[in-house]
Coordinates of C-alpha atoms in Angstrom, one line a residue:
X1 CA 2.5 -18.7 -21.4
X2 CA 4.6 -16.6 -23.8
X3 CA 6.5 -18.5 -26.5
X4 CA 10.2 -18.1 -26.9
X5 CA 10.1 -16.0 -30.1
X6 CA 7.4 -13.7 -28.6
X7 CA 9.5 -13.1 -25.5
X8 CA 12.5 -12.4 -27.6
X9 CA 10.6 -9.7 -29.5
X10 CA 9.4 -8.2 -26.2
X11 CA 12.9 -8.2 -24.8
X12 CA 14.3 -6.6 -28.0
X13 CA 11.6 -3.9 -27.7
X14 CA 12.6 -3.1 -24.1
X15 CA 16.3 -3.1 -25.1
X16 CA 15.6 -0.6 -27.9
X17 CA 13.9 1.7 -25.4
X18 CA 16.9 1.5 -23.1
X19 CA 19.3 2.7 -25.8
X20 CA 18.0 6.2 -25.5
X21 CA 19.7 6.7 -22.1
X22 CA 22.7 8.9 -21.9
X23 CA 25.6 9.4 -19.5
X24 CA 23.8 12.3 -17.8
X25 CA 20.9 9.9 -17.0
X26 CA 23.2 7.4 -15.4
X27 CA 24.9 10.2 -13.4
X28 CA 21.5 11.4 -12.1
X29 CA 20.5 7.9 -11.1
X30 CA 23.9 7.3 -9.4
X31 CA 23.6 10.6 -7.6
X32 CA 20.2 9.7 -6.3
X33 CA 21.3 6.4 -4.9
X34 CA 24.4 8.0 -3.2
X35 CA 22.2 10.7 -1.7
X36 CA 19.7 8.1 -0.6
X37 CA 22.4 6.0 1.0
X38 CA 23.9 9.1 2.8
X39 CA 20.5 10.0 4.3
X40 CA 19.9 6.3 5.3
X41 CA 23.3 6.2 7.1
X42 CA 22.8 9.6 8.8
X43 CA 19.3 8.7 10.0
X44 CA 20.4 5.3 11.2
X45 CA 22.9 6.9 13.5
X46 CA 20.4 9.2 15.1
X47 CA 18.8 6.4 17.2
X48 CA 20.0 3.2 18.7
X49 CA 19.3 0.3 16.2
X50 CA 20.0 -2.3 18.9
X51 CA 16.8 -1.7 20.9
X52 CA 13.3 -2.5 20.0
X53 CA 12.3 1.2 20.4
X54 CA 15.2 2.4 18.2
X55 CA 14.7 -0.2 15.5
X56 CA 11.0 -0.6 15.3
X57 CA 9.8 2.9 16.4
X58 CA 12.7 5.2 15.5
X59 CA 13.2 6.1 19.2
X60 CA 9.7 7.6 19.3
X61 CA 11.2 11.1 18.6
X62 CA 10.1 11.9 15.1
X63 CA 8.6 15.2 14.0
X64 CA 5.4 15.7 12.0
X65 CA 7.0 16.6 8.7
X66 CA 9.1 13.5 8.0
X67 CA 6.3 11.3 9.3
X68 CA 3.8 13.0 7.0
X69 CA 6.1 12.7 4.0
X70 CA 6.7 9.0 4.9
X71 CA 3.0 8.4 5.1
X72 CA 2.5 9.8 1.6
X73 CA 5.6 8.0 0.1
X74 CA 4.6 4.7 1.7
X75 CA 1.0 5.0 0.5
X76 CA 2.1 5.9 -3.1
X77 CA 4.9 3.5 -3.9
X78 CA 5.8 2.3 -7.4
X79 CA 2.5 0.4 -7.4
X80 CA 0.6 3.6 -7.6
X81 CA 2.9 5.4 -10.0
X82 CA 2.5 2.4 -12.4
X83 CA -0.9 1.3 -11.4
X84 CA -2.7 4.6 -11.1
X85 CA -1.4 5.8 -14.5
X86 CA -2.3 2.5 -16.0
X87 CA -5.8 2.5 -14.7
X88 CA -6.2 6.1 -15.7
X89 CA -5.0 5.2 -19.2
X90 CA -7.5 2.3 -19.4
X91 CA -10.6 4.0 -17.8
X92 CA -10.2 7.7 -17.0
X93 CA -10.2 9.8 -13.9
X94 CA -12.6 7.8 -11.6
X95 CA -9.6 6.0 -10.1
X96 CA -8.7 9.3 -8.3
X97 CA -11.4 8.3 -5.8
X98 CA -9.0 5.8 -4.3
X99 CA -6.5 8.6 -3.5
X100 CA -9.0 11.1 -2.2
X101 CA -10.9 8.8 0.2
X102 CA -8.9 9.6 3.3
X103 CA -11.9 10.5 5.4
X104 CA -11.3 8.3 8.6
X105 CA -8.8 11.0 9.8
X106 CA -10.4 11.8 13.2
X107 CA -10.8 8.1 13.9
X108 CA -7.2 7.6 12.8
X109 CA -6.0 10.3 15.2
X110 CA -8.0 8.9 18.1
X111 CA -6.7 5.4 17.3
X112 CA -3.1 6.7 17.5
X113 CA -3.9 8.5 20.8
X114 CA -4.8 5.1 22.3
X115 CA -1.7 3.5 20.9
X116 CA 0.6 6.2 22.1
X117 CA -0.9 6.0 25.6
X118 CA -0.2 2.3 25.9
X119 CA 3.0 2.4 23.7
X120 CA 2.6 -0.9 21.9
X121 CA 4.8 -1.7 18.9
X122 CA 2.2 -2.8 16.4
X123 CA -1.2 -1.6 15.3
X124 CA -3.0 -4.5 17.0
X125 CA -4.2 -3.8 20.5
X126 CA -7.7 -5.3 20.9
X127 CA -7.5 -7.2 17.7
X128 CA -4.1 -8.6 18.5
X129 CA -2.5 -11.5 16.6
X130 CA -5.5 -12.6 14.6
X131 CA -5.1 -10.0 11.8
X132 CA -1.3 -9.9 11.6
X133 CA -1.0 -12.5 8.8
X134 CA -3.7 -10.6 6.8
X135 CA -1.5 -7.4 7.0
X136 CA 1.6 -9.3 5.8
X137 CA -0.3 -10.8 2.8
X138 CA -1.6 -7.4 1.8
X139 CA 1.9 -5.9 1.9
X140 CA 3.3 -8.2 -0.9
X141 CA 1.6 -6.5 -3.8
X142 CA 3.9 -3.6 -4.7
X143 CA 6.9 -5.3 -6.1
X144 CA 6.0 -6.2 -9.6
X145 CA 5.3 -2.6 -10.6
X146 CA 8.8 -1.3 -9.8
X147 CA 10.4 -4.2 -11.6
X148 CA 8.2 -3.6 -14.6
X149 CA 9.3 0.0 -14.8
X150 CA 13.0 -1.0 -14.7
X151 CA 12.3 -3.7 -17.4
X152 CA 10.6 -1.2 -19.7
X153 CA 13.2 1.6 -19.2
X154 CA 16.5 -0.4 -18.9
X155 CA 15.6 -3.6 -20.8
X156 CA 16.5 -5.8 -17.8
X157 CA 14.9 -9.2 -17.1
X158 CA 11.8 -8.9 -14.9
X159 CA 13.1 -11.4 -12.3
X160 CA 16.6 -9.9 -12.3
X161 CA 15.2 -6.4 -11.8
X162 CA 13.0 -7.6 -8.9
X163 CA 15.8 -9.6 -7.1
X164 CA 18.3 -6.8 -7.4
X165 CA 16.0 -4.1 -6.0
X166 CA 14.7 -6.5 -3.3
X167 CA 18.2 -7.3 -2.1
X168 CA 19.3 -3.7 -2.0
X169 CA 16.2 -2.6 -0.1
X170 CA 16.3 -5.5 2.3
X171 CA 19.9 -4.7 3.3
X172 CA 19.0 -1.1 3.7
X173 CA 16.0 -1.9 5.9
X174 CA 17.7 -4.5 8.0
X175 CA 20.6 -2.1 8.8
X176 CA 18.7 1.1 9.6
X177 CA 15.2 0.2 11.0
X178 CA 12.3 2.6 11.0
X179 CA 14.4 5.8 11.3
X180 CA 16.2 5.1 8.1
X181 CA 12.9 4.3 6.4
X182 CA 11.2 7.6 7.5
X183 CA 14.0 9.9 6.6
X184 CA 14.7 8.4 3.2
X185 CA 10.9 8.4 2.5
X186 CA 11.1 12.2 3.1
X187 CA 13.9 12.6 0.5
X188 CA 12.0 10.3 -1.9
X189 CA 8.8 12.3 -1.5
X190 CA 10.6 15.5 -2.6
X191 CA 12.1 13.7 -5.6
X192 CA 8.8 12.1 -6.6
X193 CA 6.9 15.4 -6.5
X194 CA 9.6 17.4 -8.4
X195 CA 9.9 14.7 -11.1
X196 CA 6.1 14.2 -11.5
X197 CA 5.6 18.0 -11.9
X198 CA 8.2 18.2 -14.7
X199 CA 6.7 15.2 -16.5
X200 CA 3.1 16.5 -16.2
X201 CA 4.0 19.9 -17.6
X202 CA 5.9 18.3 -20.5
X203 CA 3.0 15.9 -21.2
X204 CA 0.3 18.7 -21.2
X205 CA 2.5 20.8 -23.5
X206 CA 2.6 17.9 -25.9
X207 CA -1.2 17.7 -26.3
X208 CA -1.8 21.4 -26.2
X209 CA -3.0 21.8 -22.6
X210 CA -5.7 20.4 -20.3
X211 CA -8.6 21.7 -22.5
X212 CA -7.6 19.2 -25.2
X213 CA -7.2 16.2 -22.9
X214 CA -10.8 14.8 -23.3
X215 CA -10.8 15.2 -27.0
X216 CA -7.4 13.5 -27.7
X217 CA -8.2 10.7 -25.1
X218 CA -11.5 9.9 -26.8
X219 CA -9.7 9.3 -30.1
X220 CA -7.0 7.0 -28.6
X221 CA -7.9 3.9 -30.6
X222 CA -5.2 1.4 -31.5
X223 CA -4.7 0.6 -35.2
X224 CA -4.9 -3.2 -34.6
X225 CA -8.2 -4.1 -33.1
X226 CA -10.3 -7.2 -32.4
X227 CA -13.2 -7.5 -34.9
X228 CA -16.8 -7.4 -33.5
X229 CA -15.6 -6.0 -30.2
X230 CA -15.6 -2.6 -28.5
X231 CA -12.8 -3.1 -25.9
X232 CA -10.4 -1.0 -28.0
X233 CA -12.6 2.1 -27.6
X234 CA -11.9 4.6 -24.7
X235 CA -14.7 4.7 -22.1
X236 CA -17.4 7.4 -22.8
X237 CA -17.5 8.2 -19.1
X238 CA -13.7 8.6 -18.8
X239 CA -14.0 12.2 -17.5
X240 CA -16.6 11.2 -14.9
X241 CA -15.7 10.5 -11.2
X242 CA -19.0 8.7 -10.5
X243 CA -19.8 5.8 -12.8
X244 CA -23.0 3.8 -13.3
X245 CA -23.9 1.6 -10.3
X246 CA -24.3 -1.5 -12.4
X247 CA -22.3 -1.2 -15.7
X248 CA -19.6 1.2 -14.5
X249 CA -16.0 -0.2 -14.2
X250 CA -15.8 1.7 -10.8
X251 CA -19.5 1.9 -9.7
X252 CA -20.4 4.9 -7.5
X253 CA -21.8 2.8 -4.5
X254 CA -18.5 0.9 -4.4
X255 CA -16.5 4.1 -4.7
X256 CA -18.3 5.7 -1.8
X257 CA -19.2 3.1 0.8
X258 CA -17.0 0.2 -0.4
X259 CA -13.9 2.4 -0.8
X260 CA -14.5 3.9 2.7
X261 CA -14.3 0.4 4.1
X262 CA -10.9 -0.1 2.5
X263 CA -9.7 3.4 3.5
X264 CA -10.7 2.7 7.1
X265 CA -8.6 -0.5 7.1
X266 CA -5.6 1.2 5.6
X267 CA -5.5 4.6 7.5
X268 CA -6.7 3.2 10.8
X269 CA -5.2 -0.3 11.2
X270 CA -2.5 -0.9 8.6
X271 CA 0.8 -1.5 10.2
X272 CA 2.7 0.7 7.7
X273 CA 0.6 3.7 8.6
X274 CA 0.3 3.1 12.4
X275 CA 3.9 2.3 13.0
X276 CA 5.0 5.7 11.6
X277 CA 2.5 7.5 13.9
X278 CA 3.8 5.5 16.9
X279 CA 7.2 7.0 16.2
X280 CA 6.0 10.6 16.8
X281 CA 7.1 12.7 19.7
X282 CA 3.5 13.4 20.7
X283 CA -0.1 13.6 19.5
X284 CA 0.4 17.1 18.0
X285 CA 3.0 15.7 15.7
X286 CA 0.7 12.7 14.8
X287 CA -2.1 15.1 13.8
X288 CA 0.3 17.4 11.8
X289 CA 1.7 14.4 9.9
X290 CA -1.9 13.2 9.1
X291 CA -2.9 16.6 7.7
X292 CA 0.3 16.9 5.6
X293 CA -0.2 13.4 4.2
X294 CA -3.9 14.2 3.3
X295 CA -2.9 17.3 1.4
X296 CA -0.1 15.4 -0.5
X297 CA -2.7 12.7 -1.4
X298 CA -4.5 15.3 -3.6
X299 CA -1.5 15.5 -6.0
X300 CA -1.6 12.0 -7.7
X301 CA -4.7 12.9 -9.7
X302 CA -2.8 15.7 -11.5
X303 CA 0.7 14.2 -11.6
X304 CA -0.1 10.5 -12.2
X305 CA -3.6 9.8 -13.4
X306 CA -3.8 12.6 -16.0
X307 CA -0.4 11.8 -17.4
X308 CA -1.5 8.1 -17.8
X309 CA -4.5 9.3 -19.9
X310 CA -2.1 11.5 -22.0
X311 CA 0.1 8.5 -22.5
X312 CA -2.7 6.5 -24.0
X313 CA -3.7 9.5 -26.2
X314 CA -0.1 9.8 -27.5
X315 CA 0.7 6.1 -27.9
X316 CA -2.6 4.2 -28.5
X317 CA -1.0 1.3 -30.3
X318 CA 1.2 0.4 -27.3
X319 CA -0.5 1.7 -24.2
X320 CA -4.0 1.0 -25.6
X321 CA -3.3 -2.3 -27.3
X322 CA -6.0 -5.1 -27.2
X323 CA -4.7 -7.7 -29.7
X324 CA -2.9 -10.4 -27.7
X325 CA 0.0 -10.8 -30.1
X326 CA 0.5 -7.1 -30.3
X327 CA 0.4 -6.7 -26.5
X328 CA 3.0 -9.5 -26.1
X329 CA 5.3 -7.7 -28.6
X330 CA 4.9 -4.4 -26.7
X331 CA 5.0 -5.4 -23.1
X332 CA 5.2 -9.2 -22.8
X333 CA 1.7 -9.7 -21.5
X334 CA -1.4 -10.8 -23.5
X335 CA -4.0 -9.1 -21.3
X336 CA -3.0 -5.6 -22.1
X337 CA -0.2 -3.0 -21.7
X338 CA -1.8 -0.1 -19.8
X339 CA 0.7 -0.6 -17.0
X340 CA 3.5 0.8 -19.2
X341 CA 1.6 4.2 -19.6
X342 CA 3.9 6.0 -17.1
X343 CA 7.2 4.6 -18.1
X344 CA 6.3 5.0 -21.8
X345 CA 5.7 8.7 -21.2
X346 CA 9.0 9.0 -19.5
X347 CA 11.0 7.3 -22.2
X348 CA 9.4 9.2 -25.1
X349 CA 9.1 12.7 -23.6
X350 CA 11.8 13.4 -21.1
X351 CA 15.2 14.7 -22.3
X352 CA 18.5 13.4 -21.2
X353 CA 19.1 13.9 -17.5
X354 CA 15.5 14.4 -16.7
X355 CA 14.8 10.9 -18.0
X356 CA 17.3 9.6 -15.4
X357 CA 15.5 11.8 -12.8
X358 CA 12.2 10.0 -13.6
X359 CA 13.8 6.6 -13.2
X360 CA 15.1 7.8 -9.9
X361 CA 11.5 8.9 -9.0
X362 CA 10.1 5.4 -9.7
X363 CA 12.9 3.7 -7.9
X364 CA 12.3 6.1 -5.0
X365 CA 8.7 5.1 -4.9
X366 CA 9.6 1.4 -5.1
X367 CA 12.2 1.7 -2.3
X368 CA 9.8 3.6 -0.1
X369 CA 7.1 1.0 -0.4
X370 CA 9.5 -1.9 0.0
X371 CA 11.2 -0.5 3.1
X372 CA 7.7 0.1 4.6
X373 CA 6.6 -3.4 3.8
X374 CA 9.7 -5.1 5.1
X375 CA 10.0 -3.0 8.3
X376 CA 6.3 -3.2 9.2
X377 CA 5.8 -6.8 8.3
X378 CA 8.8 -7.9 10.3
X379 CA 7.5 -5.9 13.3
X380 CA 4.1 -7.6 13.0
X381 CA 5.6 -11.1 12.9
X382 CA 8.1 -10.4 15.7
X383 CA 5.8 -8.7 18.2
X384 CA 2.5 -10.4 17.4
X385 CA 3.4 -13.9 16.5
X386 CA 7.0 -14.8 17.6
X387 CA 6.7 -13.1 21.0
X388 CA 3.3 -14.9 21.6
X389 CA 5.1 -18.3 21.4
X390 CA 8.3 -17.1 23.1
X391 CA 7.1 -14.5 25.8
X392 CA 10.5 -14.7 27.5
X393 CA 12.5 -13.9 24.3
X394 CA 15.3 -11.4 24.8
X395 CA 15.5 -8.1 23.0
X396 CA 18.5 -9.4 21.0
X397 CA 16.5 -12.4 19.9
X398 CA 13.5 -10.3 18.8
X399 CA 15.7 -8.0 16.7
X400 CA 17.3 -11.0 15.1
X401 CA 14.0 -12.5 14.3
X402 CA 12.8 -9.2 12.7
X403 CA 15.8 -9.2 10.4
X404 CA 15.4 -12.9 9.4
X405 CA 11.7 -12.3 8.6
X406 CA 12.8 -9.5 6.2
X407 CA 14.9 -12.0 4.3
X408 CA 12.0 -14.5 4.1
X409 CA 9.7 -11.8 2.7
X410 CA 12.2 -11.2 -0.1
X411 CA 12.0 -14.8 -1.1
X412 CA 8.2 -14.9 -0.9
X413 CA 8.0 -11.7 -3.0
X414 CA 9.9 -13.2 -5.9
X415 CA 7.6 -16.3 -5.9
X416 CA 4.6 -13.9 -6.1
X417 CA 5.7 -12.3 -9.4
X418 CA 4.1 -14.8 -11.9
X419 CA 0.6 -14.2 -10.2
X420 CA 1.0 -10.5 -10.7
X421 CA 1.9 -10.8 -14.3
X422 CA -1.5 -12.1 -15.4
X423 CA -3.8 -10.4 -12.9
X424 CA -6.8 -8.2 -13.7
X425 CA -6.6 -7.4 -17.3
X426 CA -3.1 -6.0 -17.0
X427 CA -4.2 -3.2 -14.7
X428 CA -1.9 -3.5 -11.6
X429 CA -3.9 -1.0 -9.5
X430 CA -7.1 -3.0 -10.0
X431 CA -5.3 -6.1 -8.8
X432 CA -4.1 -4.4 -5.7
X433 CA -7.5 -3.0 -4.8
X434 CA -9.4 -6.2 -5.6
X435 CA -7.1 -8.3 -3.3
X436 CA -7.5 -5.6 -0.6
X437 CA -11.3 -5.9 -1.1
X438 CA -11.2 -9.6 -0.3
X439 CA -9.0 -9.4 2.8
X440 CA -9.4 -6.0 4.4
X441 CA -13.2 -5.6 5.1
X442 CA -13.3 -8.2 8.0
X443 CA -10.6 -6.1 9.7
X444 CA -12.5 -2.9 9.2
X445 CA -15.7 -4.5 10.6
X446 CA -14.0 -5.8 13.7
X447 CA -12.0 -2.6 14.3
X448 CA -15.1 -0.4 14.0
X449 CA -17.2 -2.6 16.3
X450 CA -14.3 -2.9 18.8
X451 CA -14.0 0.9 19.0
X452 CA -17.7 1.8 19.1
X453 CA -19.4 -1.2 20.8
X454 CA -18.1 -2.1 24.3
X455 CA -20.0 -5.5 24.1
X456 CA -17.6 -6.7 21.4
X457 CA -15.5 -9.5 22.8
X458 CA -12.6 -11.8 21.9
X459 CA -14.8 -14.7 20.7
X460 CA -16.8 -12.4 18.4
X461 CA -13.8 -10.8 16.9
X462 CA -12.1 -14.1 16.3
X463 CA -15.0 -15.8 14.6
X464 CA -15.9 -12.7 12.6
X465 CA -12.3 -12.5 11.3
X466 CA -12.3 -16.2 10.5
X467 CA -15.6 -16.2 8.6
X468 CA -14.7 -13.1 6.8
X469 CA -11.2 -14.4 5.9
X470 CA -12.7 -17.7 4.5
X471 CA -15.3 -15.9 2.4
X472 CA -12.7 -13.4 1.1
X473 CA -10.2 -16.1 0.2
X474 CA -12.9 -18.1 -1.6
X475 CA -13.6 -15.0 -3.7
X476 CA -9.9 -14.4 -4.3
X477 CA -9.4 -18.0 -5.4
X478 CA -12.3 -17.6 -7.9
X479 CA -10.7 -14.4 -9.2
X480 CA -7.4 -16.1 -9.9
X481 CA -9.1 -19.3 -11.2
X482 CA -11.1 -17.3 -13.8
X483 CA -8.8 -14.6 -15.1
X484 CA -10.5 -11.7 -16.9
X485 CA -10.9 -12.7 -20.6
X486 CA -8.9 -11.1 -23.3
X487 CA -10.6 -8.8 -25.8
X488 CA -13.1 -10.7 -27.9
X489 CA -13.1 -13.9 -25.8
X490 CA -16.3 -15.1 -24.1
X491 CA -16.1 -14.9 -20.3
X492 CA -16.6 -18.3 -18.7
X493 CA -16.5 -17.0 -15.1
X494 CA -19.6 -17.7 -12.9
X495 CA -22.1 -14.9 -12.5
X496 CA -21.3 -14.5 -8.8
X497 CA -17.8 -13.4 -9.8
X498 CA -18.5 -11.0 -12.7
X499 CA -21.9 -9.9 -11.4
X500 CA -20.6 -8.6 -8.1
X501 CA -17.9 -5.9 -8.4
X502 CA -15.0 -6.2 -6.0
X503 CA -15.9 -2.9 -4.3
X504 CA -19.5 -4.1 -3.8
X505 CA -18.2 -7.4 -2.5
X506 CA -16.2 -5.4 0.1
X507 CA -19.5 -3.9 1.4
X508 CA -21.1 -7.4 1.6
X509 CA -18.1 -8.9 3.3
X510 CA -17.9 -6.1 5.9
X511 CA -21.6 -6.5 6.7
X512 CA -21.3 -10.3 7.0
X513 CA -18.4 -10.0 9.4
X514 CA -20.2 -7.4 11.5
X515 CA -23.2 -9.7 11.8
X516 CA -21.0 -12.7 12.9
X517 CA -19.1 -10.5 15.4
X518 CA -22.4 -9.2 16.8
X519 CA -24.1 -12.6 17.2
X520 CA -21.1 -14.4 18.7
X521 CA -20.4 -11.5 21.1
X522 CA -24.0 -11.5 22.3
X523 CA -23.9 -15.3 22.9
X524 CA -20.7 -15.2 24.9
X525 CA -19.7 -13.3 28.1
X526 CA -19.0 -9.6 27.7
X527 CA -15.4 -8.2 28.3
X528 CA -14.6 -6.9 31.7
X529 CA -14.4 -3.2 32.4
X530 CA -10.7 -3.5 32.8
X531 CA -10.4 -5.0 29.4
X532 CA -12.1 -2.2 27.6
X533 CA -10.7 0.7 29.7
X534 CA -9.3 3.4 27.4
X535 CA -9.8 1.3 24.3
X536 CA -13.2 2.2 23.1
X537 CA -14.9 5.4 22.1
X538 CA -17.1 5.3 25.3
X539 CA -14.3 4.5 27.7
X540 CA -11.6 6.9 26.4
X541 CA -12.0 9.4 29.3
X542 CA -12.7 7.0 32.1
X543 CA -10.3 7.0 35.0
X544 CA -8.4 3.7 35.5
X545 CA -10.0 1.3 38.0
X546 CA -6.9 -0.8 38.6
X547 CA -4.0 -0.6 41.1
X548 CA -1.3 -0.4 38.4
X549 CA -2.3 2.1 35.8
X550 CA -1.2 2.0 32.2
X551 CA 1.9 4.1 31.9
X552 CA 3.2 6.1 28.9
X553 CA 6.8 5.6 28.0
X554 CA 8.6 8.9 27.7
X555 CA 9.6 9.9 24.2
X556 CA 12.2 12.4 25.6
X557 CA 14.1 10.7 28.3
X558 CA 15.4 7.2 29.2
X559 CA 16.1 6.4 25.5
X560 CA 18.5 3.6 26.5
X561 CA 15.9 1.7 28.4
X562 CA 13.0 2.0 26.0
X563 CA 13.4 -1.5 24.6
X564 CA 12.7 -2.9 28.1
X565 CA 9.8 -0.4 28.7
X566 CA 8.2 -1.6 25.5
X567 CA 8.3 -5.2 26.7
X568 CA 6.7 -4.2 30.0
X569 CA 4.0 -1.9 28.7
X570 CA 3.1 -4.2 25.8
X571 CA 2.3 -7.0 28.3
X572 CA 0.2 -4.6 30.4
X573 CA -1.8 -3.1 27.5
X574 CA -2.1 -6.0 25.1
X575 CA -5.4 -7.1 26.5
X576 CA -7.9 -8.4 24.0
X577 CA -11.6 -8.4 24.5

């Protein structure tokens, strides 16, 4: 806990930073919000918000370019602006691997082809309700970062910043649905890229160009260090993408195989990604959106990670602090201040007007991620959980439930903030990826087996997910129970925690889940041919063997009746193994 005098000093520090803002900065921020609101209202009016198709799937009439921009904006969010820059400041360029591992593209396209043919509302077809709660939990990790940026830049209280942004975003999402989310994401993608380019050019000019980056980063040592320790020194392998398999902070086996497991979960099954693809006009637009998003994902290395390293080089006493008292004074956290790398760069380097633009950039990233979280999570709960217990629920009731769930998520998000404040040595991105490593691998294992092995059945999927979830939660509890030690403090955590990197744990957890699914599936009756028709790699081209074939809901005509069609088709296609 932070004592009252310490917190006062931290608040004063933030307040001093905020004094550099001018009228032009405020005008830019206000203009951004007005433009964002205008786009949200316009996009909300393009489709009916009072039908399931209009609210949850944007009328299924979206083109490839807004979907691709929305995929990028949703996958970035404020968590990546703050977290990627912070991890880059702390450890170098290796974290770029998280952005570049988008290799499950073909599987992702095929997955969407199946979803479009059956027209479900959520990502869960064969896996169904069992993984919905896992998705919702994993979508609550992007809030602290945006509030931190506002706290550093404007001097606002962390909770006040979070609550205000949550309320504004919740109202925005409740009113407009997925159409408003996608079109405002497109606007926010443009703003994020323009702002990041300006900041990156300014930062490189400050250090004399890219050629000097390695040298100035290697000398970024804070003046106040912990005696008899080396945690204040920049990593020697900071400019290496592949790190040592045992001693590396991001070991290469985990960054290849382990990260592929997490990427498969995100790009093939995550509701935020899949729901946007389900809103496309047809498969050509889905593929075009995927390609656009993949190219855009190449940019964060240059526009986020490298500026984070520059920030540490320019401000080692604040961004690179290791002494707990100094860190509390700088950013209010004892475990380190690398998370302030990006906002610190904005405050110190950007002139009036452009500083306001960069605040708009981070707010754009935050609002993009929050709208994605709220809309997708409410869809999951409404269609996969509520409708299961109330199969006769009317369309009006389902829409009301979806909006109420958004309000509940706002409350849960605020409660989650204290956990985020002390997580993973102050590196927010590490926290996000480690939690994903504990919860996502079972979903990847079940999804992959369900797609490529027809023998996978409901019992195998269920017990695989349950065993994987229990093991993953146990590891997560240990992680929170034994927080990473401060610099110079002996680590008291058990060897199983510190000796197995979270990315290596993801590999083991995925393998364990696959074994459980295989054994249980072989010991129980196989699924019928009707249950696996058009839902596995081997049955994708088979002709239907049933009297009433699966029907595709038109994305061009009969817009007014699509809500009813979704109910009908969902009941026909939502057959689990």
